[in-house]
mmCIF file of C-alpha atoms in Angstrom:
data_model
loop_
_atom_site.group_PDB
_atom_site.id
_atom_site.type_symbol
_atom_site.label_atom_id
_atom_site.label_comp_id
_atom_site.label_asym_id
_atom_site.label_seq_id
_atom_site.Cartn_x
_atom_site.Cartn_y
_atom_site.Cartn_z
ATOM 1 C CA MET A 21 -23.756 -9.984 52.540
ATOM 2 C CA ILE A 22 -23.950 -10.068 48.749
ATOM 3 C CA THR A 23 -27.228 -10.845 47.093
ATOM 4 C CA THR A 24 -27.878 -11.895 43.558
ATOM 5 C CA GLU A 25 -31.024 -11.969 41.546
ATOM 6 C CA SER A 26 -32.127 -14.178 38.729
ATOM 7 C CA VAL A 27 -32.490 -12.279 35.468
ATOM 8 C CA PRO A 28 -34.174 -13.655 32.354
ATOM 9 C CA ALA A 29 -31.903 -14.105 29.331
ATOM 10 C CA SER A 30 -33.726 -11.438 27.313
ATOM 11 C CA SER A 31 -33.049 -8.687 29.854
ATOM 12 C CA ALA A 32 -29.511 -9.932 30.549
ATOM 13 C CA ASP A 33 -28.439 -8.758 27.091
ATOM 14 C CA SER A 34 -29.855 -5.282 27.651
ATOM 15 C CA ILE A 35 -28.138 -5.030 31.057
ATOM 16 C CA LEU A 36 -24.841 -6.085 29.482
ATOM 17 C CA ALA A 37 -25.263 -3.558 26.656
ATOM 18 C CA SER A 38 -25.928 -0.728 29.124
ATOM 19 C CA GLN A 39 -22.862 -1.702 31.163
ATOM 20 C CA ARG A 40 -20.712 -1.680 28.022
ATOM 21 C CA LEU A 41 -21.798 1.896 27.284
ATOM 22 C CA ASN A 42 -20.211 3.026 30.557
ATOM 23 C CA ARG A 43 -16.948 1.202 29.932
ATOM 24 C CA PRO A 44 -13.989 3.417 28.952
ATOM 25 C CA VAL A 45 -12.766 3.079 25.385
ATOM 26 C CA SER A 46 -9.220 1.805 24.945
ATOM 27 C CA PRO A 47 -6.814 4.216 23.262
ATOM 28 C CA HIS A 48 -6.460 3.697 19.552
ATOM 29 C CA LEU A 49 -4.015 4.869 16.907
ATOM 30 C CA THR A 50 -5.465 8.366 17.192
ATOM 31 C CA ILE A 51 -3.533 8.967 20.425
ATOM 32 C CA TYR A 52 -0.205 8.520 18.649
ATOM 33 C CA GLN A 53 1.480 11.115 16.489
ATOM 34 C CA PRO A 54 1.825 9.769 12.940
ATOM 35 C CA GLN A 55 5.413 9.010 12.000
ATOM 36 C CA LEU A 56 7.241 8.899 8.679
ATOM 37 C CA THR A 57 8.041 5.259 9.362
ATOM 38 C CA TRP A 58 4.316 4.387 9.483
ATOM 39 C CA TYR A 59 3.627 5.989 6.150
ATOM 40 C CA LEU A 60 6.625 4.399 4.448
ATOM 41 C CA SER A 61 5.708 0.975 5.806
ATOM 42 C CA MET A 62 2.093 1.264 4.662
ATOM 43 C CA THR A 63 3.121 2.642 1.280
ATOM 44 C CA THR A 64 5.554 -0.222 0.728
ATOM 45 C CA ARG A 65 2.773 -2.725 1.258
ATOM 46 C CA ILE A 66 0.332 -0.787 -0.921
ATOM 47 C CA THR A 67 2.822 -0.425 -3.783
ATOM 48 C CA GLY A 68 3.679 -4.117 -3.572
ATOM 49 C CA VAL A 69 0.014 -5.046 -3.832
ATOM 50 C CA GLY A 70 -0.499 -2.557 -6.674
ATOM 51 C CA LEU A 71 2.459 -3.751 -8.735
ATOM 52 C CA SER A 72 1.656 -7.413 -8.237
ATOM 53 C CA GLY A 73 -1.998 -6.703 -9.047
ATOM 54 C CA ILE A 74 -1.012 -5.124 -12.364
ATOM 55 C CA PHE A 75 1.202 -8.112 -13.150
ATOM 56 C CA TYR A 76 -1.489 -10.654 -12.271
ATOM 57 C CA LEU A 77 -4.220 -8.808 -14.164
ATOM 58 C CA TYR A 78 -2.087 -8.721 -17.307
ATOM 59 C CA THR A 79 -1.131 -12.390 -16.952
ATOM 60 C CA ILE A 80 -4.703 -13.519 -16.325
ATOM 61 C CA GLY A 81 -5.891 -11.371 -19.221
ATOM 62 C CA TYR A 82 -3.246 -12.829 -21.506
ATOM 63 C CA VAL A 83 -4.205 -16.395 -20.625
ATOM 64 C CA PHE A 84 -7.982 -16.097 -20.546
ATOM 65 C CA LEU A 85 -8.708 -13.423 -23.165
ATOM 66 C CA SER A 86 -6.548 -14.842 -25.959
ATOM 67 C CA PRO A 87 -9.048 -17.639 -26.779
ATOM 68 C CA PHE A 88 -11.704 -14.948 -27.294
ATOM 69 C CA GLY A 89 -9.636 -13.121 -29.889
ATOM 70 C CA VAL A 90 -8.294 -10.359 -27.620
ATOM 71 C CA ASP A 91 -4.655 -9.830 -28.582
ATOM 72 C CA MET A 92 -2.724 -9.203 -25.353
ATOM 73 C CA SER A 93 0.695 -9.663 -26.947
ATOM 74 C CA ILE A 94 3.419 -7.162 -26.160
ATOM 75 C CA ALA A 95 3.575 -6.193 -29.842
ATOM 76 C CA ASN A 96 -0.127 -5.303 -29.895
ATOM 77 C CA ILE A 97 -0.002 -3.461 -26.572
ATOM 78 C CA SER A 98 3.066 -1.510 -27.769
ATOM 79 C CA ARG A 99 1.276 -0.545 -30.982
ATOM 80 C CA LYS A 100 -1.804 0.645 -29.077
ATOM 81 C CA TRP A 101 0.412 2.485 -26.600
ATOM 82 C CA GLY A 102 2.007 4.381 -29.483
ATOM 83 C CA GLU A 103 -1.439 5.465 -30.694
ATOM 84 C CA MET A 104 -2.358 7.038 -27.336
ATOM 85 C CA GLY A 105 -1.971 10.718 -26.622
ATOM 86 C CA THR A 106 0.752 12.082 -24.373
ATOM 87 C CA ALA A 107 -1.656 13.054 -21.587
ATOM 88 C CA VAL A 108 -3.087 9.538 -21.423
ATOM 89 C CA LYS A 109 0.390 8.023 -21.431
ATOM 90 C CA MET A 110 1.491 10.248 -18.556
ATOM 91 C CA ALA A 111 -1.688 9.500 -16.594
ATOM 92 C CA VAL A 112 -1.001 5.769 -16.923
ATOM 93 C CA LYS A 113 2.778 5.899 -16.497
ATOM 94 C CA ALA A 114 2.978 8.274 -13.513
ATOM 95 C CA PRO A 115 1.353 6.083 -10.847
ATOM 96 C CA ILE A 116 3.079 2.940 -12.110
ATOM 97 C CA ALA A 117 6.466 4.684 -12.221
ATOM 98 C CA ALA A 118 5.931 6.104 -8.727
ATOM 99 C CA MET A 119 4.922 2.708 -7.333
ATOM 100 C CA PHE A 120 7.866 0.989 -8.986
ATOM 101 C CA GLY A 121 10.362 3.658 -7.931
ATOM 102 C CA PHE A 122 9.176 3.746 -4.332
ATOM 103 C CA HIS A 123 9.056 -0.018 -3.957
ATOM 104 C CA PHE A 124 12.495 -0.391 -5.542
ATOM 105 C CA TRP A 125 14.215 2.258 -3.419
ATOM 106 C CA ASN A 126 12.547 1.113 -0.217
ATOM 107 C CA GLY A 127 13.744 -2.404 -1.038
ATOM 108 C CA VAL A 128 17.287 -1.039 -1.326
ATOM 109 C CA ARG A 129 16.740 0.686 2.030
ATOM 110 C CA HIS A 130 15.819 -2.638 3.596
ATOM 111 C CA LEU A 131 18.901 -4.259 2.073
ATOM 112 C CA VAL A 132 21.012 -1.545 3.724
ATOM 113 C CA TRP A 133 19.321 -2.364 7.026
ATOM 114 C CA ASP A 134 20.085 -6.057 6.479
ATOM 115 C CA THR A 135 23.787 -5.155 6.574
ATOM 116 C CA GLY A 136 23.275 -3.626 10.022
ATOM 117 C CA ARG A 137 23.664 -0.019 8.890
ATOM 118 C CA GLU A 138 21.334 2.947 9.452
ATOM 119 C CA LEU A 139 19.386 1.218 12.226
ATOM 120 C CA THR A 140 19.321 4.239 14.529
ATOM 121 C CA VAL A 141 16.290 6.523 14.649
ATOM 122 C CA ARG A 142 18.276 9.176 12.804
ATOM 123 C CA GLY A 143 19.430 6.645 10.201
ATOM 124 C CA VAL A 144 15.914 5.315 9.667
ATOM 125 C CA TYR A 145 14.612 8.823 9.038
ATOM 126 C CA ARG A 146 17.590 9.730 6.836
ATOM 127 C CA THR A 147 17.055 6.671 4.654
ATOM 128 C CA GLY A 148 13.299 7.333 4.624
ATOM 129 C CA TYR A 149 13.760 10.827 3.266
ATOM 130 C CA GLY A 150 16.330 9.443 0.838
ATOM 131 C CA VAL A 151 13.742 6.964 -0.440
ATOM 132 C CA LEU A 152 11.252 9.792 -0.981
ATOM 133 C CA GLY A 153 13.806 11.892 -2.871
ATOM 134 C CA LEU A 154 14.999 8.997 -5.013
ATOM 135 C CA THR A 155 11.382 8.034 -5.699
ATOM 136 C CA ALA A 156 10.629 11.527 -6.992
ATOM 137 C CA ALA A 157 13.757 11.551 -9.165
ATOM 138 C CA SER A 158 13.217 8.062 -10.568
ATOM 139 C CA THR A 159 9.527 8.750 -11.231
ATOM 140 C CA LEU A 160 10.438 11.812 -13.273
ATOM 141 C CA GLY A 161 13.166 9.831 -15.018
ATOM 142 C CA LEU A 162 10.775 7.038 -15.942
ATOM 143 C CA LEU A 163 8.186 9.529 -17.185
ATOM 144 C CA VAL A 164 10.541 10.990 -19.768
ATOM 145 C CA LEU A 165 11.313 7.557 -21.265
#
């Protein structure tokens, strides 16, 4: 025979909390070995957010700061850019060039996949490493401009 007992609501929460402490924890991402595909997927999203954020910040600044006398025109920004030192220019250009290069080449990679090519595990990794190599080369190329 099974018996039950009436428990007040205040102690029911503490009983439930103690039972939850004994419950096994479900496996999480830590049980999986990180893969190149994870990192490339996350980086694509991050670079997309970063590039669009830069675009939106400039656009919002151009619209809302102009009435306050802040000149956000391309001519003014180009003039100020020319006055900056090389180290500052490289510090600003490097992350933007890397984000642009990576996002561009990974977009090309996805277009290749859309044609039905390189959809094997080996092909996915080959194109992933290709994206990394082309990103490095294009970042260096953009830095010397």
